[in-house]
Coordinates of C-alpha atoms and ligand atoms in Angstrom, one line a residue:
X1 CA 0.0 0.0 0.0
X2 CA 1.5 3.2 -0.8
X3 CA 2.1 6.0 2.0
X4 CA -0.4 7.9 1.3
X5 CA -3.3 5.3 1.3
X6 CA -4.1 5.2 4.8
X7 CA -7.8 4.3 5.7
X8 CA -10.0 7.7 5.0
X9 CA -7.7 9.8 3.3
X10 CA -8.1 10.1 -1.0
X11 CA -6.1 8.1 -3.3
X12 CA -5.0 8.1 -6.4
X13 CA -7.1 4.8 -7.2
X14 CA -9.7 3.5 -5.4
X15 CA -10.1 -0.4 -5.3
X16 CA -13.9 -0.5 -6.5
X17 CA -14.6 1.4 -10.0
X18 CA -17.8 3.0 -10.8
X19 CA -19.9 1.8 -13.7
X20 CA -19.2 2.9 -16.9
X21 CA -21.2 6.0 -17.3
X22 CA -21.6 9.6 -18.6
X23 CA -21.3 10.9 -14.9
X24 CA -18.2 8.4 -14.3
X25 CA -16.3 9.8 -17.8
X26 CA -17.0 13.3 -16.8
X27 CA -15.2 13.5 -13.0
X28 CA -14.5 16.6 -11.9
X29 CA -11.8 15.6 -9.5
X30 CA -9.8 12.5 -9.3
X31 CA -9.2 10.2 -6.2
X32 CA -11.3 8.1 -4.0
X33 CA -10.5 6.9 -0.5
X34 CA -8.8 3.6 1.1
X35 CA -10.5 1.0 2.6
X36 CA -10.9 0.4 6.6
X37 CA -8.2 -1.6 7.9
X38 CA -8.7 -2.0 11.8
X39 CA -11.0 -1.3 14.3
X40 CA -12.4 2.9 14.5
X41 CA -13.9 4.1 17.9
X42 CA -16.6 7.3 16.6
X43 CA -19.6 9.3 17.6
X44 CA -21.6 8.3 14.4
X45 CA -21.5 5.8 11.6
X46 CA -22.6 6.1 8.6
X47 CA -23.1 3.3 6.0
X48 CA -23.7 3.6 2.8
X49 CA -21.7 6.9 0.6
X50 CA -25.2 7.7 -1.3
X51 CA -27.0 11.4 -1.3
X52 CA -28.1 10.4 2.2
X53 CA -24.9 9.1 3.5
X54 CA -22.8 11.7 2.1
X55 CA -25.1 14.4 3.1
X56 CA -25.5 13.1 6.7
X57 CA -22.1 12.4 7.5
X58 CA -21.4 16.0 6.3
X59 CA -24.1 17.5 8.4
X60 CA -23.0 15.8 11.6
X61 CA -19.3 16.8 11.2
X62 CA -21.0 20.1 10.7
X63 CA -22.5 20.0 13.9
X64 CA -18.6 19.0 15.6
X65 CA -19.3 14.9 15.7
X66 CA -16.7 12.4 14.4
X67 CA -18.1 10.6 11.8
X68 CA -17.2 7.2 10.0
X69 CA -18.4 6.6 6.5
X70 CA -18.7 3.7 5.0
X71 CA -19.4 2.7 1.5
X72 CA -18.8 -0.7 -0.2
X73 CA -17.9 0.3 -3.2
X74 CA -16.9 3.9 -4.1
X75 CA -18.9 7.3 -3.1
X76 CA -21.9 7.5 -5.2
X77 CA -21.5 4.5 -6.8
X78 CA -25.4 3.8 -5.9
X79 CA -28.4 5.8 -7.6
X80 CA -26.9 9.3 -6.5
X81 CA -24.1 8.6 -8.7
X82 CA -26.6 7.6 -12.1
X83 CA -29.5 9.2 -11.5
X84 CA -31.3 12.5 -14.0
X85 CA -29.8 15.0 -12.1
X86 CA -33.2 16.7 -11.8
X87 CA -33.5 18.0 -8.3
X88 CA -37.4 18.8 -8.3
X89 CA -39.5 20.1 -5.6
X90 CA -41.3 16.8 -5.5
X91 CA -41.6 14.6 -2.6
X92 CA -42.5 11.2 -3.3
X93 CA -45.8 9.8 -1.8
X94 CA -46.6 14.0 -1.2
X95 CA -50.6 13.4 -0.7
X96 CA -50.0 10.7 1.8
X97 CA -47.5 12.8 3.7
X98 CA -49.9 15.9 4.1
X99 CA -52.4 12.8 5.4
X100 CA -50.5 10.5 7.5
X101 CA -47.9 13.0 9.5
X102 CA -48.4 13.8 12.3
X103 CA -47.2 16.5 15.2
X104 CA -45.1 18.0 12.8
X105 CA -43.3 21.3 13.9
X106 CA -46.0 24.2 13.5
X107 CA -49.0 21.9 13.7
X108 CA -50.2 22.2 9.6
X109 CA -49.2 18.9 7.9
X110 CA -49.9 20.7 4.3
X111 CA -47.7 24.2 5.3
X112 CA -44.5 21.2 6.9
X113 CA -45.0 19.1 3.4
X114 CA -45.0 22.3 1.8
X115 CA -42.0 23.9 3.0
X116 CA -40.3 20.5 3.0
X117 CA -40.5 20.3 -0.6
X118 CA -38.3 23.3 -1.6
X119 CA -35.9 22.6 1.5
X120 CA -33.3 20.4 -0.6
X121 CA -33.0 22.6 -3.0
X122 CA -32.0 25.3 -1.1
X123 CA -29.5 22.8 1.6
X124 CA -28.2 22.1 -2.2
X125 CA -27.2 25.4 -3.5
X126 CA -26.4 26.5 -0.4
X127 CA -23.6 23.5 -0.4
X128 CA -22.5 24.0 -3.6
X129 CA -21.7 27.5 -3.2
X130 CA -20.4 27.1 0.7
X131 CA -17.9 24.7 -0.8
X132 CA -16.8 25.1 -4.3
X133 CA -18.3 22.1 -5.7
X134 CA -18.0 22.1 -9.5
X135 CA -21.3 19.7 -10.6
X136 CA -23.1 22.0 -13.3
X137 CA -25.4 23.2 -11.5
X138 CA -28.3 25.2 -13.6
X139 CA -31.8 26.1 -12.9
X140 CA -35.0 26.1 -14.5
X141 CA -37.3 22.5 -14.9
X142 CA -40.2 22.1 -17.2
X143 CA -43.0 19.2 -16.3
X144 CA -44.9 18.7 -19.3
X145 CA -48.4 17.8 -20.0
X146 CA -48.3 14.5 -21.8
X147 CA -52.4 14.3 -22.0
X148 CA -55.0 17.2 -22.5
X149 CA -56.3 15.4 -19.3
X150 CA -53.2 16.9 -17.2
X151 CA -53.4 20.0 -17.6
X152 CA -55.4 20.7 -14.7
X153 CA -53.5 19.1 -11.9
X154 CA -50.3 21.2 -13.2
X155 CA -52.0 24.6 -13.2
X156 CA -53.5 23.5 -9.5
X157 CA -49.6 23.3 -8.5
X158 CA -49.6 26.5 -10.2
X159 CA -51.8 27.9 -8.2
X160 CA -50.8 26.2 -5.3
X161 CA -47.2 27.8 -5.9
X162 CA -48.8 31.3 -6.2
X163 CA -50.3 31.0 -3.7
X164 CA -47.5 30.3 -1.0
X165 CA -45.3 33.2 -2.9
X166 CA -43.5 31.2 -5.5
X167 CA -45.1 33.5 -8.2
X168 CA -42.1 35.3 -9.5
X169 CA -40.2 31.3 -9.8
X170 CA -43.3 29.8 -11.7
X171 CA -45.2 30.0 -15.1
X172 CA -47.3 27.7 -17.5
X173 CA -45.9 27.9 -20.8
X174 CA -49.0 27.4 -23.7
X175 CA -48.2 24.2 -26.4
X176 CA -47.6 26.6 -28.6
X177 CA -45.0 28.6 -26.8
X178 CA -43.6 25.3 -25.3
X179 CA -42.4 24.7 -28.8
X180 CA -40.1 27.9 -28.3
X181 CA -38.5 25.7 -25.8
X182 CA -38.5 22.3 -26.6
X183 CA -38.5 21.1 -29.8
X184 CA -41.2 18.2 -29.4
X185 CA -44.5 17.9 -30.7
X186 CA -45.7 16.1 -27.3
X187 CA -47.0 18.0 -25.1
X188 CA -50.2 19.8 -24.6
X189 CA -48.7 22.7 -22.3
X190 CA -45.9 22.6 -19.5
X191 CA -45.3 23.7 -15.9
X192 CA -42.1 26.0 -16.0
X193 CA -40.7 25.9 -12.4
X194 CA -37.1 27.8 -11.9
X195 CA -36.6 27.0 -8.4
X196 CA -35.9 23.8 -9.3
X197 CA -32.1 22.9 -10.7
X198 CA -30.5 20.1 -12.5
X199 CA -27.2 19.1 -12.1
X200 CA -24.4 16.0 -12.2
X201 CA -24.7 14.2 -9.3
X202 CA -21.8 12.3 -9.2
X203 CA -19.6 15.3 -8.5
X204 CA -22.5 16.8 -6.5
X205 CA -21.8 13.7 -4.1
X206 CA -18.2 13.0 -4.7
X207 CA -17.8 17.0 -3.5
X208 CA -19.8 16.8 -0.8
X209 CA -17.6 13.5 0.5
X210 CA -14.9 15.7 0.0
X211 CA -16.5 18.9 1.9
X212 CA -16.7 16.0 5.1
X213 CA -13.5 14.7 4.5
X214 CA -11.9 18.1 5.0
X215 CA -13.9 18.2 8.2
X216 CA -12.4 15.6 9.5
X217 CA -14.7 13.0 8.8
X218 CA -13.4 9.4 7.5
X219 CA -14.1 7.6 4.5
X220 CA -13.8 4.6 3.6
X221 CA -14.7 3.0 0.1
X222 CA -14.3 -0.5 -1.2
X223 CA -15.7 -1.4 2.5
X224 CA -18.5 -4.0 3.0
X225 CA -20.4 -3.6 6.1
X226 CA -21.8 -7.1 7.0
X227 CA -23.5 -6.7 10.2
X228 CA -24.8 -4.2 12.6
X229 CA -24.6 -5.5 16.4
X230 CA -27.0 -3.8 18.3
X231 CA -25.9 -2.6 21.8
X232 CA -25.1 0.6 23.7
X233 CA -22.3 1.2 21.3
X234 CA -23.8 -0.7 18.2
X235 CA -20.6 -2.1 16.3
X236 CA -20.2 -1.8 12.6
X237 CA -19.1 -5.1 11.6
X238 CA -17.3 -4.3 7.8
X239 CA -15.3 -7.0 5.7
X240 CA -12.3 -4.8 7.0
X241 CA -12.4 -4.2 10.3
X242 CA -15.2 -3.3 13.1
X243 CA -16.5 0.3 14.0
X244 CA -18.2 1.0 17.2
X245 CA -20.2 4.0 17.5
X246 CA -23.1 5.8 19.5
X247 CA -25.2 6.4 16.7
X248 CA -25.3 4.4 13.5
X249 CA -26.9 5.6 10.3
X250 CA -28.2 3.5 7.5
X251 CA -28.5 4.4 4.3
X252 CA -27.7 2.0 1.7
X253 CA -31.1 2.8 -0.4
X254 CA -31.8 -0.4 -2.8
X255 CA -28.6 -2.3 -2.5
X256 CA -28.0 -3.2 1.5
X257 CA -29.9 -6.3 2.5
X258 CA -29.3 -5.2 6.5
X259 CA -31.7 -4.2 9.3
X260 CA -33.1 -7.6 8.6
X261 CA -36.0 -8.6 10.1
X262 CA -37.7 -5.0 10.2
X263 CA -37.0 -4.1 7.1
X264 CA -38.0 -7.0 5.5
X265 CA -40.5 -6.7 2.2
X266 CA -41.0 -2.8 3.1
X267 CA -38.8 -1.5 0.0
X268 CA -38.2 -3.0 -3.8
X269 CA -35.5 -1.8 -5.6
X270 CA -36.6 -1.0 -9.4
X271 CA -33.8 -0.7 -12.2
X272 CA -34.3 2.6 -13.5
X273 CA -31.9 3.1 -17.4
X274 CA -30.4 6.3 -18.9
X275 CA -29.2 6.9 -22.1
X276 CA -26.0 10.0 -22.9
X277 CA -26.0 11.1 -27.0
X278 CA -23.0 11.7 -28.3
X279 CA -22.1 16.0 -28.1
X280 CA -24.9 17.5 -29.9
X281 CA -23.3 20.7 -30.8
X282 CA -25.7 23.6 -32.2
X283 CA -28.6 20.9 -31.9
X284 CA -28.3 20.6 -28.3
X285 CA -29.2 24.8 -28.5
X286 CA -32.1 23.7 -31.2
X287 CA -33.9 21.3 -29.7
X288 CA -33.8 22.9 -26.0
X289 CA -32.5 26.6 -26.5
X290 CA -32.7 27.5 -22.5
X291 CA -30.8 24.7 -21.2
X292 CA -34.0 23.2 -19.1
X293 CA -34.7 20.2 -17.2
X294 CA -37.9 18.3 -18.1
X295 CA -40.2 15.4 -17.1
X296 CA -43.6 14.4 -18.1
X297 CA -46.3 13.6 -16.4
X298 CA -46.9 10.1 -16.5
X299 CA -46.9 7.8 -14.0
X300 CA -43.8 6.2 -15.0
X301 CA -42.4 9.2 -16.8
X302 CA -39.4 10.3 -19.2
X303 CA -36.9 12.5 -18.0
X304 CA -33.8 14.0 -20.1
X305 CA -31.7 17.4 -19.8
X306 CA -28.5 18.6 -21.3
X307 CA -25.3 18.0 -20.3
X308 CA -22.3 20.5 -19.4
X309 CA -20.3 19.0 -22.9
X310 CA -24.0 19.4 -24.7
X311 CA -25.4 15.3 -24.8
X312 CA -28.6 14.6 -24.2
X313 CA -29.2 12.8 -21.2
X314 CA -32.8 10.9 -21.5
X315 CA -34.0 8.4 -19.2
X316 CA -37.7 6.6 -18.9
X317 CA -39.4 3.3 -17.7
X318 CA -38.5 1.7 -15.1
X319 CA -38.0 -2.6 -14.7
X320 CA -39.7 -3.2 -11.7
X321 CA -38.7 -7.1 -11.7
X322 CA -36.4 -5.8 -9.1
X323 CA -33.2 -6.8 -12.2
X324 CA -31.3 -5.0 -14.4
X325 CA -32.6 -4.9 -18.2
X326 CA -30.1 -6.3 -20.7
X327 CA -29.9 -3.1 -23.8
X328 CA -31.4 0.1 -22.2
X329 CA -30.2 2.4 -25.6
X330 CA -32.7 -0.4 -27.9
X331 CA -35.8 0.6 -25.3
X332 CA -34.9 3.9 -24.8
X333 CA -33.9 5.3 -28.2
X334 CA -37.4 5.0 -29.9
X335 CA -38.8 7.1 -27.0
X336 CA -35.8 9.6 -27.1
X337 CA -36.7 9.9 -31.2
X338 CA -40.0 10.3 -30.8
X339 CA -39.5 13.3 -28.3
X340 CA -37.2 14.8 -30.4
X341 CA -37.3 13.7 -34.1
X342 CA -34.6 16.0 -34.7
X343 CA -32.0 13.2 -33.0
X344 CA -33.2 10.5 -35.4
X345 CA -30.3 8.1 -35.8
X346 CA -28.1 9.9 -32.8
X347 CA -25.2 8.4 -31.6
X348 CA -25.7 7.1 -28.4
X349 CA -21.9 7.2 -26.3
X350 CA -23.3 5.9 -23.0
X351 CA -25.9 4.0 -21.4
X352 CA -26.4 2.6 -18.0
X353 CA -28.6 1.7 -15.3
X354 CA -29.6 2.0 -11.1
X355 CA -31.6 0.8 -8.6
X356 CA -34.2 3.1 -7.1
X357 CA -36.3 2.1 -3.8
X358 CA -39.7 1.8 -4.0
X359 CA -41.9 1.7 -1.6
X360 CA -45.4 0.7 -1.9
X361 CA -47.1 3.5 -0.5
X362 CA -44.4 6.0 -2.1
X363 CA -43.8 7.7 1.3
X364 CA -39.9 8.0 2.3
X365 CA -39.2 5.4 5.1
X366 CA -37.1 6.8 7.9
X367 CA -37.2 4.9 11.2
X368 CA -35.3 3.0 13.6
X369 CA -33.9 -0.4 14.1
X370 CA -32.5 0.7 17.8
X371 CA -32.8 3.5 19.7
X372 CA -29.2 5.0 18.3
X373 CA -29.5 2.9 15.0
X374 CA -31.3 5.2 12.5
X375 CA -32.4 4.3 8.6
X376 CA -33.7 6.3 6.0
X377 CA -34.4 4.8 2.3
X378 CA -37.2 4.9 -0.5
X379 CA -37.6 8.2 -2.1
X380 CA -39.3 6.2 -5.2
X381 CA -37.6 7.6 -7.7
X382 CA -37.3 11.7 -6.0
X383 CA -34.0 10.8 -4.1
X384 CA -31.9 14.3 -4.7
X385 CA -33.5 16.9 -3.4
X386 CA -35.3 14.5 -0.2
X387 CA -32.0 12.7 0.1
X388 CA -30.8 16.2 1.4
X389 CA -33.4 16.9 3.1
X390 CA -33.8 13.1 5.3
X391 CA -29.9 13.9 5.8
X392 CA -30.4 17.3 7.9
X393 CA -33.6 15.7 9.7
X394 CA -31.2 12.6 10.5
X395 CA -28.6 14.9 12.1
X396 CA -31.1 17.0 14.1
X397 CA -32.5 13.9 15.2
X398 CA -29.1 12.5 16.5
X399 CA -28.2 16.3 17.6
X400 CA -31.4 15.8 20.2
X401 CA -34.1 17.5 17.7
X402 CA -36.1 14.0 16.9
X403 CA -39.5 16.3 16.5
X404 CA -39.4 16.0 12.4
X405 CA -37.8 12.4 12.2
X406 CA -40.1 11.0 14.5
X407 CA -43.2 12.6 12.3
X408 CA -41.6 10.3 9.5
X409 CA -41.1 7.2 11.4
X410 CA -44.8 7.5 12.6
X411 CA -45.5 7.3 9.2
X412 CA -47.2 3.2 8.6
X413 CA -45.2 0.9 6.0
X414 CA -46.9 -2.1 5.2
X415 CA -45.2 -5.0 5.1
X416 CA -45.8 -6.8 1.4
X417 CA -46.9 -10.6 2.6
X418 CA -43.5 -12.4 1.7
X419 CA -42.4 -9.7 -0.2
X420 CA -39.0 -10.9 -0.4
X421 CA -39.8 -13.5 -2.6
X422 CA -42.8 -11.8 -4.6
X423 CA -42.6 -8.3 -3.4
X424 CA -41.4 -7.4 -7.4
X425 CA -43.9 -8.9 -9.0
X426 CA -46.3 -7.4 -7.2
X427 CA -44.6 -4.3 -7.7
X428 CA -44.8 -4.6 -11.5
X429 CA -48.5 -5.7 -11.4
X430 CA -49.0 -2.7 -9.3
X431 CA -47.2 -0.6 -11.8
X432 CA -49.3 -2.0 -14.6
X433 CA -52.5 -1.1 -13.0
X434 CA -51.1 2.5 -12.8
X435 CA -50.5 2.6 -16.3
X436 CA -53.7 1.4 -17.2
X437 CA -55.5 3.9 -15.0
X438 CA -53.3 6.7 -16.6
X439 CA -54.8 5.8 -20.2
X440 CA -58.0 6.7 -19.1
X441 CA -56.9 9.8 -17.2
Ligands
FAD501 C1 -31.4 5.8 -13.1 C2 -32.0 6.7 -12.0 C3 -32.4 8.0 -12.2 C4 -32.9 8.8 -11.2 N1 -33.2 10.1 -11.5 C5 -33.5 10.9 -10.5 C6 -33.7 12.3 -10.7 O1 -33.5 12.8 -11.8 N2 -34.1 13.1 -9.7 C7 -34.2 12.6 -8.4 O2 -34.6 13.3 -7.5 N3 -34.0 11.3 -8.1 C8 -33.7 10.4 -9.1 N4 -33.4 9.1 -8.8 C9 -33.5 8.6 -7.4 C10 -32.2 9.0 -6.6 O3 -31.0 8.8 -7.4 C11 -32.2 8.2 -5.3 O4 -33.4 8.3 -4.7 C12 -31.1 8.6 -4.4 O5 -29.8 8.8 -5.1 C13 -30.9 7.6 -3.3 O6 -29.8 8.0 -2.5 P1 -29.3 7.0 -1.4 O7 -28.1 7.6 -0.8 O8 -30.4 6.7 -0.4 O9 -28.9 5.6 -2.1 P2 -27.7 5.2 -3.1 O10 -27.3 6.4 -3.8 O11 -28.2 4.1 -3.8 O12 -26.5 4.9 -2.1 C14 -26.5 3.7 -1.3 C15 -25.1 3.3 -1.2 O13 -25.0 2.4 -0.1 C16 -23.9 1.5 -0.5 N5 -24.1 0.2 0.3 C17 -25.2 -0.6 0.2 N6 -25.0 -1.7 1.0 C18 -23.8 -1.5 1.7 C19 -23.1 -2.2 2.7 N7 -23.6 -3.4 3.1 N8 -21.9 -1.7 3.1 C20 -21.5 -0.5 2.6 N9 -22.1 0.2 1.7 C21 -23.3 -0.2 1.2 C22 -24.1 1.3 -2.0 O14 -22.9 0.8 -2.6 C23 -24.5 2.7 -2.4 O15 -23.4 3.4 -2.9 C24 -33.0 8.3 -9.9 C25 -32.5 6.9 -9.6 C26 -32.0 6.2 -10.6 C27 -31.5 4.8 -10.3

């Protein structure tokens, strides 16, 4: 090992790679960190170098704890390292939130849900610019009508915005006028919202790791934590070495298989593709002139943007057999041509794939396995901006403010009836009902 490879500090080369993707071609800083070697004595550990891992080990350090993280293979590696990049003021499972919490701080469930929503954006710029991290970051998102039929609910949330002083942030933009800024013969009118940003989230994450690191918090990739032993001082048990902590945090979204019993057929990971063209050039500034973010409004929706070097990034579907689809450029290229028949024949430089959490009833699942062993997972798809926001809740809750992470673990996740066997299926049959309820929306 060379000298400067101790456990936590960045290395040249990381053992683990990331998966061959736009994101992971387009680093903006080199490095990783070295695994754990040895035993590590800490106020928190954190498992699991996602949004919410990253995020949450950065806001403890913040608030003066030591802080172990722990990630098995390399820091956004997950989802947050794959994902859109479209950091929306969208919580998944939103109606049952404003339903199901409750004592929430200032009593209103809708005003909490409400204010909730915008919160990761903001904890999100206000990182980015607090620390220098260079991930892209632009704003302006459009959500576009797919159906006549969806007009309505999108001019609601207009409403609903104006209402609660977003007014000078929103707009609906006419079909005719949306083909000023997309051109796509799809939609039937579209929701401009400019609060909301897009961005690449691998160096969103990776910069944020960094921002901890240089607080004094360790990191360690290419670590595989096998077992949590519960306990006063749970202990960490990794493939390299054992951490013992007061708190522990877990956040390894779709791909940890811990906290079993409890969490148990609560949350089904879905393999979610994306598609990078190759540099558009003066098309990129043809077929989406002011840079924007967009998604439609379909159940299972499409999503695509621009990136910094001009590709466009287009993602849609979603395999909710709980594996990976074999060729996601073949499914997702007629979908990509159709929105923008312009890009007929398009090279296509990257494609790739990651697991999202679902969760049945679409509400994030924050709880606890222990009194000082915390989780938080299942954003359904809406991980960035409520992956920020779970993180700051987390460390208030360990910092002795549980008032908003309890709210959340109130919150009732049914158990699907040997859903690790058939909790996938049911999924997809779920999702197919969806879909056929949406063609007659
Ligand atoms: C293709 C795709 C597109 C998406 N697009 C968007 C979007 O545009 N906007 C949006 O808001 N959301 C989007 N999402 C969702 C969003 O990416 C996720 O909700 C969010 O990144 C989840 O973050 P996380 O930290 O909880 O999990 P992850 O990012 O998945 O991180 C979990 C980490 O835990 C690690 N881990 C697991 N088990 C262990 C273990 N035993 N030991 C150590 N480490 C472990 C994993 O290696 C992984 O790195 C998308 C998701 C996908 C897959």
């Amino acid at each position: 090992m060379p000298s400067t490879c101790w456990p936590g500090s960045i290395v040249p080369e990381a053992r683990a790679t990331y998966p061959d993707s736009y994101y992971a071609a387009s680093l903006a800083e080199g490095g990783g960190y070295g695994p754990l070697a040895g035993n590590r004595r800490v106020d928190v550990a954190v498992i699991g170098g996602g949004f919410t891992g990253v995020a949450s080990a950065l806001e403890l350090v913040e608030r003066g704890y030591t802080v172990a993280l722990i990630e098995a293979q390399r820091i956004g590696w997950g989802a947050s390292g794959r994902n859109g990049g479209q950091v929306t003021g969208s919580l998944s499972g939103e109606a049952g939130l404003k339903k199901h919490l409750r004592d929430v701080p200032g009593g209103d469930p809708a005003a909490f849900v409400w204010d909730l929503r915008w919160r990761g954006q903001r904890i999100i710029e206000q990182r980015v610019a607090r620390y220098g991290i260079a991930c892209d970051l632009k704003h302006g998102h459009l959500q576009a009508a797919w159906k006549p039929g969806h007009v309505a609910a999108l001019k609601a949330d207009l409403d609903a915005a104006r209402e609660r002083g977003m007014g000078d942030q929103v707009r609906w933009v006419e079909r005719d006028a949306l083909r000023e800024l997309l051109d796509t013969p799809l939609y039937h009118g579209a929701l401009r919202n400019d609060a909301n940003l897009h961005l690449h989230p691998l160096n969103l994450v990776r910069g944020q790791a960094r921002a901890a690191a240089s607080q004094g918090a360790a990191i360690f990739e290419a670590t595989r934590v096998l077992d949590i032993e519960h306990g006063a001082t749970p202990r960490v048990v990794t493939d390299g070495g054992v951490i013992t902590a007061d708190n522990v945090v877990l956040a390894g979204g779709a791909y940890h298989r811990l906290g079993r019993p409890e969490l148990t057929g609560k949350l089904f990971p879905a393999a979610l593709g994306i598609v990078a063209t190759a540099p558009l050039g003066e098309l990129a500034g043809q077929i989406n002139p002011e840079d924007l973010a967009v998604y439609d409004t379909r159940f299972v929706l499409d999503y695509y943007r621009l990136t910094a070097d001009r590709r466009l990034l287009f993602g849609g579907g979603a395999n909710y057999s709980g594996r990976e689809s074999s060729d996601i450029a073949a499914y997702l290229r007629p979908r990509l041509e159709a929105t923008f028949p312009a890009l007929a024949g398009v090279d296509i430089d990257y494609q790739w794939q990651g697991m999202a959490g679902i969760v049945p009833n679409r509400m994030p699942m924050l709880g606890r396995l222990a009194d000082n062993v915390y989780y938080a997972q299942g954003y359904s798809g809406h991980g960035i901006a409520t992956s920020h926001i779970v993180a700051r809740v987390l460390a208030e809750a360990i910092h002795g403010q549980a008032t908003t992470f309890d709210a959340f673990a109130g919150l009732e996740h049914g158990r699907v009836p040997f859903g690790e066997r058939f909790g996938n299926t049911l999924l997809a049959l779920g999702m197919t009902w969806y879909r056929l309820l949406e063609t007659i929306r």
